[in-house]
Tab-separated table of C-alpha atoms and ligand atoms in Angstrom:
chain	number	residue	atom	x	y	z
A	1	MET	CA	23.498	8.827	19.076
A	2	ASN	CA	21.690	10.580	16.398
A	3	GLN	CA	21.138	8.247	13.242
A	4	PRO	CA	22.352	10.020	9.974
A	5	LYS	CA	19.413	11.415	8.125
A	6	THR	CA	21.121	10.810	4.680
A	7	SER	CA	23.508	8.717	3.075
A	8	GLY	CA	26.997	9.757	1.622
A	9	LYS	CA	27.543	8.635	-2.003
A	10	LYS	CA	25.705	5.365	-2.923
A	11	ALA	CA	24.869	3.633	-6.247
A	12	PHE	CA	22.179	1.190	-6.503
A	13	ARG	CA	22.157	-1.301	-9.303
A	14	ALA	CA	19.019	-3.259	-10.231
A	15	ALA	CA	16.581	-2.926	-13.104
A	16	ILE	CA	15.191	0.597	-12.603
A	17	LEU	CA	11.491	1.667	-13.906
A	18	HIS	CA	10.242	5.384	-13.287
A	19	LEU	CA	8.069	7.764	-15.226
A	20	LEU	CA	9.162	11.467	-16.727
A	21	ASP	CA	5.481	12.417	-17.312
A	22	ASP	CA	2.096	11.129	-17.674
A	23	PRO	CA	2.224	8.265	-20.078
A	24	GLY	CA	-1.300	8.451	-21.023
A	25	TYR	CA	-3.227	5.103	-21.567
A	26	GLU	CA	-1.574	3.668	-24.708
A	27	LEU	CA	0.858	0.610	-24.233
A	28	SER	CA	2.500	0.314	-27.484
A	29	PRO	CA	4.737	1.564	-28.644
A	30	MET	CA	6.508	2.015	-25.352
A	31	PRO	CA	5.467	5.566	-24.339
A	32	ALA	CA	8.201	8.251	-24.043
A	33	GLU	CA	7.335	9.156	-20.680
A	34	VAL	CA	8.600	5.708	-19.421
A	35	GLU	CA	12.101	5.301	-18.513
A	36	TYR	CA	13.358	1.867	-18.132
A	37	PHE	CA	16.743	0.224	-17.679
A	38	GLU	CA	17.077	-3.580	-17.623
A	39	ASP	CA	20.401	-3.111	-15.763
A	40	GLY	CA	20.413	0.416	-14.325
A	41	ILE	CA	22.179	2.379	-11.543
A	42	LEU	CA	20.532	5.015	-9.340
A	43	LEU	CA	23.250	7.293	-7.943
A	44	VAL	CA	22.250	9.177	-4.689
A	45	GLU	CA	24.462	11.668	-2.921
A	46	ASP	CA	23.522	12.811	0.625
A	47	GLY	CA	19.838	11.602	0.127
A	48	TYR	CA	19.176	13.054	-3.337
A	49	VAL	CA	19.277	11.537	-6.754
A	50	THR	CA	22.265	12.790	-8.656
A	51	ALA	CA	21.893	10.520	-11.773
A	52	CYS	CA	20.046	7.545	-13.036
A	53	GLY	CA	20.861	5.555	-16.234
A	54	SER	CA	21.994	2.357	-17.687
A	55	ALA	CA	24.908	0.559	-15.745
A	56	SER	CA	26.814	0.258	-19.056
A	57	GLU	CA	27.107	3.948	-19.175
A	58	MET	CA	27.355	4.817	-15.475
A	59	LEU	CA	29.731	2.144	-14.003
A	60	GLU	CA	32.679	3.892	-15.364
A	61	LYS	CA	31.557	7.537	-14.225
A	62	LEU	CA	30.991	6.306	-10.718
A	63	PRO	CA	32.917	8.533	-7.986
A	64	ASP	CA	35.783	6.448	-6.384
A	65	ASP	CA	34.279	6.913	-2.917
A	66	CYS	CA	30.777	5.582	-3.707
A	67	GLU	CA	29.301	2.507	-2.205
A	68	LEU	CA	27.673	0.155	-4.766
A	69	GLN	CA	24.584	-1.914	-3.782
A	70	VAL	CA	23.702	-4.495	-6.113
A	71	PHE	CA	20.188	-6.221	-6.274
A	72	PRO	CA	20.162	-8.959	-8.536
A	73	ASP	CA	16.804	-9.832	-10.500
A	74	GLN	CA	15.153	-6.903	-8.443
A	75	LEU	CA	13.178	-4.049	-9.929
A	76	ILE	CA	13.739	-0.399	-8.330
A	77	ILE	CA	10.720	1.950	-8.579
A	78	PRO	CA	10.052	5.430	-6.897
A	79	GLY	CA	8.722	5.353	-3.396
A	80	MET	CA	4.868	5.128	-3.674
A	81	ILE	CA	2.663	7.876	-2.706
A	82	ASP	CA	-0.748	7.393	-0.868
A	83	THR	CA	-2.669	10.552	-1.254
A	84	HIS	CA	-5.647	9.646	1.063
A	85	ILE	CA	-5.235	7.460	4.253
A	86	HIS	CA	-6.564	7.461	8.109
A	87	TYR	CA	-3.763	6.244	10.491
A	88	PRO	CA	-6.146	5.868	13.404
A	89	GLN	CA	-8.072	3.515	11.312
A	90	THR	CA	-5.435	0.886	11.158
A	91	ASP	CA	-6.995	-1.452	13.655
A	92	MET	CA	-10.483	-1.210	12.093
A	93	ILE	CA	-9.559	-2.273	8.499
A	94	ALA	CA	-11.608	-4.941	7.192
A	95	ALA	CA	-15.006	-3.966	9.357
A	96	TYR	CA	-17.921	-5.837	8.034
A	97	GLY	CA	-21.040	-4.942	6.334
A	98	GLU	CA	-21.754	-1.211	6.162
A	99	GLN	CA	-21.801	1.735	3.673
A	100	LEU	CA	-20.291	5.068	4.728
A	101	LEU	CA	-22.641	6.621	7.098
A	102	GLN	CA	-23.307	3.642	9.166
A	103	TRP	CA	-19.691	2.405	8.914
A	104	LEU	CA	-18.733	5.756	10.665
A	105	GLU	CA	-21.143	5.403	13.271
A	106	ILE	CA	-20.683	1.718	14.175
A	107	TYR	CA	-17.053	1.265	13.796
A	108	THR	CA	-14.928	4.425	12.977
A	109	PHE	CA	-16.088	6.949	15.769
A	110	PRO	CA	-15.610	4.477	18.623
A	111	THR	CA	-12.087	3.528	17.163
A	112	GLU	CA	-11.153	7.244	16.874
A	113	LYS	CA	-12.290	7.993	20.483
A	114	GLN	CA	-9.223	6.216	21.812
A	115	PHE	CA	-6.876	8.644	20.351
A	116	SER	CA	-7.228	11.144	23.072
A	117	ASP	CA	-4.574	9.000	24.571
A	118	PRO	CA	-1.187	10.178	23.373
A	119	ILE	CA	0.460	6.745	24.167
A	120	HIS	CA	-2.277	4.636	22.160
A	121	ALA	CA	-1.897	7.259	19.177
A	122	ARG	CA	1.833	6.660	19.405
A	123	GLU	CA	1.788	2.880	19.270
A	124	VAL	CA	-0.565	3.013	16.409
A	125	ALA	CA	1.421	5.700	14.640
A	126	GLU	CA	4.411	3.422	14.716
A	127	ALA	CA	2.376	0.317	13.386
A	128	PHE	CA	0.784	2.540	10.824
A	129	LEU	CA	4.280	3.695	9.593
A	130	ASP	CA	5.736	0.182	9.698
A	131	GLU	CA	2.751	-1.084	7.473
A	132	LEU	CA	3.113	1.683	5.005
A	133	MET	CA	6.894	1.023	4.555
A	134	ARG	CA	6.419	-2.716	4.506
A	135	ASN	CA	4.226	-1.939	1.365
A	136	GLY	CA	6.697	0.462	-0.387
A	137	THR	CA	4.704	3.669	0.488
A	138	THR	CA	6.967	6.533	1.420
A	139	THR	CA	4.583	9.509	1.331
A	140	ALA	CA	1.107	9.825	2.572
A	141	CYS	CA	-1.576	12.321	2.879
A	142	VAL	CA	-2.897	11.192	6.341
A	143	PHE	CA	-6.113	12.159	8.575
A	144	GLY	CA	-5.311	12.232	12.394
A	145	THR	CA	-8.343	12.384	14.647
A	146	VAL	CA	-10.026	15.461	16.287
A	147	HIS	CA	-7.342	15.233	19.050
A	148	PRO	CA	-4.170	17.454	18.471
A	149	GLU	CA	-2.420	14.682	20.276
A	150	SER	CA	-2.888	12.273	17.461
A	151	VAL	CA	-1.107	14.590	15.096
A	152	ASP	CA	1.669	15.283	17.525
A	153	ALA	CA	2.170	11.548	17.705
A	154	PHE	CA	1.905	10.789	13.981
A	155	PHE	CA	4.447	13.668	13.255
A	156	GLU	CA	6.898	12.606	15.819
A	157	ALA	CA	6.926	9.063	14.421
A	158	ALA	CA	7.284	10.184	10.775
A	159	GLU	CA	10.020	12.859	11.839
A	160	ALA	CA	12.073	9.929	13.480
A	161	ARG	CA	11.939	7.929	10.154
A	162	ASN	CA	12.535	10.960	8.121
A	163	LEU	CA	9.601	10.377	6.067
A	164	ARG	CA	7.919	12.951	3.868
A	165	MET	CA	4.522	13.161	5.295
A	166	ILE	CA	1.490	15.321	5.019
A	167	ALA	CA	-1.134	15.019	8.139
A	168	GLY	CA	-3.611	17.249	10.099
A	169	LYS	CA	-6.214	17.151	13.079
A	170	VAL	CA	-9.831	16.487	11.902
A	171	MET	CA	-12.192	19.351	12.516
A	172	MET	CA	-15.671	18.335	13.227
A	173	ASP	CA	-18.337	20.374	15.466
A	174	ARG	CA	-21.449	18.479	14.726
A	175	ASN	CA	-23.309	15.444	13.562
A	176	CYS	CA	-20.964	12.936	15.398
A	177	PRO	CA	-20.606	11.885	19.068
A	178	GLU	CA	-19.917	14.765	21.383
A	179	TYR	CA	-16.795	12.923	22.653
A	180	LEU	CA	-15.120	13.563	18.908
A	181	GLN	CA	-16.424	17.206	18.789
A	182	ASP	CA	-14.478	20.376	18.702
A	183	THR	CA	-15.867	23.916	18.070
A	184	PRO	CA	-15.231	26.383	15.458
A	185	GLU	CA	-12.792	28.189	17.657
A	186	THR	CA	-11.045	25.276	19.317
A	187	GLY	CA	-10.549	23.717	15.933
A	188	TYR	CA	-9.061	26.774	14.530
A	189	GLN	CA	-6.721	27.260	17.447
A	190	GLN	CA	-5.643	23.648	17.639
A	191	SER	CA	-4.976	23.507	13.807
A	192	LYS	CA	-3.120	26.994	14.028
A	193	ALA	CA	-0.807	25.489	16.941
A	194	LEU	CA	-0.174	22.383	14.892
A	195	ILE	CA	0.657	24.339	11.822
A	196	GLU	CA	3.048	26.570	13.731
A	197	LYS	CA	4.762	23.401	15.315
A	198	TRP	CA	4.858	21.004	12.275
A	199	HIS	CA	4.438	22.583	9.047
A	200	GLY	CA	7.669	22.751	7.039
A	201	ARG	CA	9.620	20.845	9.692
A	202	GLY	CA	11.962	18.530	8.089
A	203	ARG	CA	9.835	16.706	5.540
A	204	LEU	CA	6.601	17.383	7.207
A	205	SER	CA	3.635	19.327	5.906
A	206	TYR	CA	0.214	20.320	7.462
A	207	ALA	CA	-3.071	19.635	6.126
A	208	VAL	CA	-6.245	21.713	7.423
A	209	THR	CA	-8.611	18.690	7.682
A	210	PRO	CA	-12.332	19.128	8.046
A	211	ARG	CA	-13.678	15.697	8.172
A	212	PHE	CA	-16.503	16.181	5.523
A	213	ALA	CA	-19.233	18.717	5.122
A	214	PRO	CA	-21.845	16.889	7.094
A	215	THR	CA	-19.757	16.968	10.223
A	216	SER	CA	-18.579	20.812	9.912
A	217	SER	CA	-20.925	23.694	10.704
A	218	PRO	CA	-20.687	26.578	8.070
A	219	GLU	CA	-18.772	28.630	10.894
A	220	GLN	CA	-16.207	25.698	11.168
A	221	LEU	CA	-15.683	25.432	7.382
A	222	SER	CA	-15.052	29.263	7.318
A	223	LYS	CA	-12.531	28.853	9.879
A	224	ALA	CA	-10.894	26.393	7.888
A	225	GLY	CA	-10.847	28.765	4.964
A	226	GLN	CA	-9.341	31.479	7.390
A	227	LEU	CA	-6.430	29.049	8.001
A	228	LEU	CA	-5.913	28.514	4.439
A	229	GLU	CA	-5.658	32.354	3.871
A	230	GLU	CA	-3.286	32.636	6.951
A	231	TYR	CA	-1.041	29.954	5.703
A	232	PRO	CA	-1.466	29.663	1.903
A	233	ASP	CA	1.025	26.857	1.589
A	234	VAL	CA	-0.528	24.372	3.781
A	235	TYR	CA	-2.956	21.667	2.440
A	236	LEU	CA	-6.689	21.035	2.834
A	237	HIS	CA	-7.538	17.420	3.024
A	238	THR	CA	-11.251	16.233	3.093
A	239	HIS	CA	-13.786	14.016	1.479
A	240	VAL	CA	-16.293	14.608	-1.155
A	241	ALA	CA	-18.936	12.991	-3.133
A	242	GLU	CA	-18.320	9.471	-1.830
A	243	ASN	CA	-21.707	7.909	-1.309
A	244	ARG	CA	-25.290	8.649	-2.409
A	245	ASP	CA	-26.724	9.054	0.960
A	246	GLU	CA	-23.977	11.282	2.103
A	247	VAL	CA	-24.526	13.546	-0.980
A	248	ALA	CA	-28.191	13.616	-0.228
A	249	TRP	CA	-27.497	14.657	3.304
A	250	VAL	CA	-25.197	17.524	2.358
A	251	ARG	CA	-27.977	18.809	-0.121
A	252	GLU	CA	-30.272	19.006	3.165
A	253	LEU	CA	-27.520	20.529	5.240
A	254	PHE	CA	-26.438	23.210	2.781
A	255	PRO	CA	-29.341	24.022	0.458
A	256	ALA	CA	-27.932	27.301	-0.756
A	257	SER	CA	-24.920	25.385	-2.399
A	258	ARG	CA	-25.230	24.212	-5.825
A	259	SER	CA	-23.354	20.903	-5.150
A	260	TYR	CA	-21.726	18.963	-2.462
A	261	LEU	CA	-18.285	20.309	-3.853
A	262	ASP	CA	-19.664	23.694	-4.033
A	263	VAL	CA	-19.960	23.889	-0.166
A	264	TYR	CA	-16.286	23.742	-0.141
A	265	HIS	CA	-15.721	26.299	-2.951
A	266	GLN	CA	-18.004	28.771	-1.032
A	267	HIS	CA	-15.913	28.375	2.063
A	268	GLY	CA	-12.625	28.974	0.163
A	269	LEU	CA	-11.312	25.364	0.493
A	270	LEU	CA	-10.389	24.729	-3.159
A	271	LYS	CA	-7.056	25.671	-4.311
A	272	PRO	CA	-3.639	23.990	-5.209
A	273	ARG	CA	-2.842	21.519	-2.470
A	274	SER	CA	-6.517	20.825	-1.760
A	275	VAL	CA	-6.804	16.988	-1.792
A	276	MET	CA	-10.438	15.813	-1.916
A	277	ALA	CA	-11.006	12.030	-1.413
A	278	HIS	CA	-13.274	10.173	-3.848
A	279	CYS	CA	-14.953	12.711	-6.154
A	280	ILE	CA	-17.095	9.780	-7.317
A	281	HIS	CA	-20.491	11.762	-7.724
A	282	LEU	CA	-19.527	15.004	-9.259
A	283	ASP	CA	-21.097	16.741	-12.152
A	284	GLU	CA	-19.646	18.683	-15.116
A	285	ALA	CA	-19.416	21.883	-13.266
A	286	ASP	CA	-17.693	20.226	-10.347
A	287	LYS	CA	-15.063	18.767	-12.429
A	288	GLN	CA	-14.422	22.014	-14.058
A	289	CYS	CA	-14.193	23.693	-10.786
A	290	MET	CA	-11.771	21.075	-9.393
A	291	ALA	CA	-9.394	21.837	-12.541
A	292	GLU	CA	-9.760	25.530	-12.311
A	293	THR	CA	-8.905	25.871	-8.603
A	294	GLY	CA	-6.082	23.205	-8.929
A	295	ALA	CA	-7.571	20.809	-6.178
A	296	ALA	CA	-6.658	17.202	-6.649
A	297	ALA	CA	-8.805	14.115	-6.377
A	298	SER	CA	-7.667	11.189	-4.697
A	299	PHE	CA	-8.902	7.861	-6.361
A	300	CYS	CA	-9.734	5.267	-3.629
A	301	PRO	CA	-10.846	2.221	-5.530
A	302	THR	CA	-10.499	-0.416	-2.815
A	303	SER	CA	-12.410	1.708	-0.334
A	304	ASN	CA	-15.014	2.687	-2.894
A	305	LEU	CA	-15.547	-0.969	-3.598
A	306	PHE	CA	-15.566	-2.148	0.147
A	307	ILE	CA	-17.873	0.033	1.432
A	308	GLY	CA	-19.874	0.081	-1.759
A	309	SER	CA	-19.698	3.836	-2.550
A	310	GLY	CA	-19.266	3.734	-6.565
A	311	LEU	CA	-17.279	3.758	-9.510
A	312	PHE	CA	-14.697	6.772	-9.756
A	313	ASP	CA	-14.632	7.935	-13.516
A	314	LEU	CA	-10.787	8.090	-13.732
A	315	MET	CA	-10.600	8.879	-17.356
A	316	ASP	CA	-13.477	11.620	-17.385
A	317	VAL	CA	-11.910	13.395	-14.323
A	318	LYS	CA	-8.505	13.526	-15.933
A	319	ALA	CA	-9.859	14.587	-19.189
A	320	HIS	CA	-11.043	17.626	-17.493
A	321	GLY	CA	-7.518	18.405	-16.416
A	322	VAL	CA	-7.839	17.620	-12.685
A	323	ARG	CA	-5.228	16.297	-10.800
A	324	VAL	CA	-5.396	12.842	-9.761
A	325	GLY	CA	-3.620	10.386	-7.241
A	326	MET	CA	-4.410	7.327	-5.610
A	327	GLY	CA	-5.351	6.642	-1.979
A	328	THR	CA	-5.800	3.385	-0.081
A	329	ASP	CA	-8.278	5.204	2.371
A	330	VAL	CA	-7.448	2.690	4.967
A	331	GLY	CA	-9.509	1.711	7.000
A	332	ALA	CA	-12.386	1.858	4.460
A	333	GLY	CA	-9.965	0.831	2.199
A	334	SER	CA	-9.043	-2.832	2.444
A	335	SER	CA	-5.264	-2.689	1.857
A	336	PHE	CA	-2.314	-0.682	2.622
A	337	SER	CA	-0.702	-1.838	-0.890
A	338	LEU	CA	-0.535	0.739	-3.645
A	339	LEU	CA	-0.158	-2.271	-5.758
A	340	GLN	CA	-3.502	-3.669	-4.791
A	341	THR	CA	-4.958	-0.323	-4.885
A	342	ALA	CA	-3.940	-0.094	-8.660
A	343	ASN	CA	-5.038	-3.823	-9.157
A	344	GLU	CA	-8.684	-2.529	-7.979
A	345	ALA	CA	-8.289	0.895	-9.919
A	346	TYR	CA	-7.833	-1.555	-12.984
A	347	LYS	CA	-11.174	-3.221	-12.398
A	348	VAL	CA	-13.115	0.001	-11.607
A	349	THR	CA	-11.859	1.269	-15.154
A	350	GLN	CA	-12.804	-2.174	-16.803
A	351	LEU	CA	-16.296	-1.750	-15.345
A	352	ARG	CA	-16.537	1.623	-17.091
A	353	GLY	CA	-15.244	0.044	-20.287
A	354	ASN	CA	-11.792	1.487	-20.148
A	355	LYS	CA	-8.180	0.003	-20.157
A	356	LEU	CA	-5.743	1.449	-17.391
A	357	SER	CA	-2.223	0.768	-18.726
A	358	PRO	CA	0.097	-0.416	-16.367
A	359	PHE	CA	2.444	2.634	-16.805
A	360	GLN	CA	-0.486	4.795	-15.930
A	361	MET	CA	-1.012	2.757	-12.747
A	362	LEU	CA	2.594	3.241	-11.680
A	363	TYR	CA	2.296	6.793	-12.672
A	364	LEU	CA	-0.834	7.307	-10.396
A	365	ALA	CA	1.071	5.503	-7.428
A	366	THR	CA	4.325	7.718	-7.902
A	367	LEU	CA	4.576	11.003	-10.242
A	368	GLY	CA	0.818	11.332	-10.658
A	369	GLY	CA	0.404	11.239	-6.859
A	370	ALA	CA	3.299	13.803	-6.395
A	371	LYS	CA	1.856	16.029	-9.031
A	372	SER	CA	-1.408	16.164	-7.347
A	373	LEU	CA	0.062	17.073	-4.184
A	374	TYR	CA	2.396	19.644	-5.663
A	375	LEU	CA	5.657	17.717	-4.586
A	376	ASP	CA	6.634	16.581	-8.062
A	377	ASP	CA	9.693	18.944	-7.672
A	378	ARG	CA	10.948	16.639	-4.640
A	379	ILE	CA	9.574	13.149	-5.176
A	380	GLY	CA	7.995	10.976	-7.694
A	381	ASN	CA	10.628	9.692	-9.990
A	382	PHE	CA	14.603	9.786	-10.093
A	383	ALA	CA	15.045	13.096	-11.850
A	384	PRO	CA	18.273	14.655	-10.630
A	385	GLY	CA	17.543	16.543	-7.454
A	386	LYS	CA	14.809	14.526	-6.193
A	387	GLU	CA	14.817	12.980	-2.858
A	388	ALA	CA	15.803	9.402	-3.136
A	389	ASP	CA	12.979	7.596	-1.819
A	390	PHE	CA	12.733	4.182	-3.713
A	391	VAL	CA	11.294	0.659	-3.602
A	392	VAL	CA	13.282	-2.524	-4.379
A	393	LEU	CA	10.728	-5.037	-5.733
A	394	ASN	CA	11.300	-8.831	-5.851
A	395	PRO	CA	9.229	-9.801	-8.956
A	396	ALA	CA	9.413	-13.555	-7.851
A	397	ALA	CA	8.375	-13.051	-4.619
A	398	THR	CA	5.793	-15.757	-4.373
A	399	PRO	CA	5.918	-19.231	-6.172
A	400	LEU	CA	2.953	-18.253	-8.625
A	401	LEU	CA	4.810	-14.902	-9.561
A	402	ALA	CA	7.916	-16.795	-9.974
A	403	ARG	CA	6.206	-18.855	-12.670
A	404	ARG	CA	4.153	-16.129	-14.244
A	405	ILE	CA	6.875	-13.862	-14.697
A	406	GLN	CA	8.838	-16.260	-16.918
A	407	HIS	CA	6.345	-15.831	-19.551
A	408	CYS	CA	6.550	-11.807	-19.568
A	409	GLN	CA	7.990	-10.674	-22.693
A	410	THR	CA	8.055	-6.836	-21.717
A	411	ILE	CA	8.375	-4.672	-18.898
A	412	ALA	CA	4.740	-3.483	-19.367
A	413	GLU	CA	3.761	-6.895	-19.021
A	414	LEU	CA	5.936	-7.704	-16.074
A	415	LEU	CA	4.518	-4.508	-14.167
A	416	PHE	CA	1.088	-5.554	-14.996
A	417	VAL	CA	1.566	-9.089	-13.342
A	418	LEU	CA	3.361	-7.397	-10.358
A	419	ILE	CA	0.128	-5.236	-9.841
A	420	MET	CA	-2.209	-7.896	-10.323
A	421	LEU	CA	-0.534	-10.500	-8.196
A	422	GLY	CA	1.803	-8.423	-6.053
A	423	ASP	CA	1.411	-6.698	-2.631
A	424	ASP	CA	3.620	-6.189	0.622
A	425	ARG	CA	5.284	-9.633	-0.479
A	426	VAL	CA	6.911	-8.165	-3.273
A	427	VAL	CA	8.418	-5.252	-1.721
A	428	ALA	CA	11.771	-6.321	-0.632
A	429	GLN	CA	13.116	-2.881	0.711
A	430	THR	CA	11.738	0.417	1.158
A	431	ARG	CA	14.452	3.150	1.184
A	432	ILE	CA	14.281	6.746	2.496
A	433	MET	CA	16.583	9.168	1.243
A	434	GLY	CA	18.839	6.522	0.217
A	435	LEU	CA	18.892	4.981	3.702
B	1	GUN	N1	-16.163	10.559	5.167
B	1	GUN	C1	-16.148	11.040	6.299
B	1	GUN	N2	-15.167	10.423	7.187
B	1	GUN	C2	-14.764	9.443	6.543
B	1	GUN	C3	-13.877	8.381	6.808
B	1	GUN	O1	-13.379	8.428	7.842
B	1	GUN	N3	-13.483	7.553	5.791
B	1	GUN	C4	-14.209	7.583	4.483
B	1	GUN	N4	-14.012	6.721	3.374
B	1	GUN	N5	-15.082	8.423	4.226
B	1	GUN	C5	-15.352	9.375	5.100
B	2	ZN	ZN1	-11.137	8.654	3.926
């Protein structure tokens, strides 16, 4: 029997917190962009939000045939959005001791080799999606491997769960083991076939995915650009300016380009729906270029700290008008949890002398991520008409949290404590389109 993909009329009662827009960085007074109902109701019909408000106002208006689910002492937030992650790296998370280029050679490439086997790919895809959902992540922008089978396996698993997901096959035709190489032509043809098969099917979207400039020839980058011309609404997903040795290598490989980012720009890869992971070592002109082209940066603090890449300048990149989301970047990232990712983001901004407010952190993990992916008309908050992906958090999930939250005076304080002390343990439920 087919599972129903959406619910009928359902009302969910709990504390509810979401963002209507970017709340900036100030905590007090409470930003107007923050909507919080201490006793709230989220009303969902056939998988879509129809209303969100205080229980006192909404209870009397609930439709007769509506099922009410109550979550006492819990907090509902929108499903979280991970804008950069590698599903094939699930089993190599927490690999010791290396920075980017050695980490790729020693750990990553041998791990990704196994994804020529569709049975292995399927098994890891399921475990990966289990892990995402356990952590309250409902949408992600996901790298596969060079093998088209890896993307079929991922999309099949995501489709069965009705998840909104973006993914693509890695393109790489040089500077990596031969067993992981495609060519400009096969990379193009395989990507095209996957776009035709998966892009726009249900909640799935395709991302043209050149791994990073060092592993693609100029011919291959041009082919990636050709795909974006042929399919203007697909995504482009890659890495840029993550590590200093990597940046120096790109300068040698592409001497005619003004900068690393410019390599992509010259090949037509920067546009709305381009997702550029890391963006740590960008200059002024690069940041302007990101803003002007509508490309988004994915801030991956656990990864940037774990493999020693550097400190992303969140405030400066945002001040340039660049769209920014957060990514876990598993397996260079050290956690699947966007709460833990926000925790590390806070510390990165501390080291830069700035304060990242809890509302801004929640924004980056939800509506800001959605905006960076041009999906804010569908997900990211509880505005009417959005797809009802949401997470039920238990703020007292651990003994320490149970003690600490008793001393919280405001929702801002509670949210901050949840981000600092919480992870998958505080995620009580993850609901996809209300189910
Ligand atoms: N740059 C090129 N490939 C990768 C990867 O798999 N992870 C990270 N973090 N950076 C990369
Ligand atoms: Zn990555």
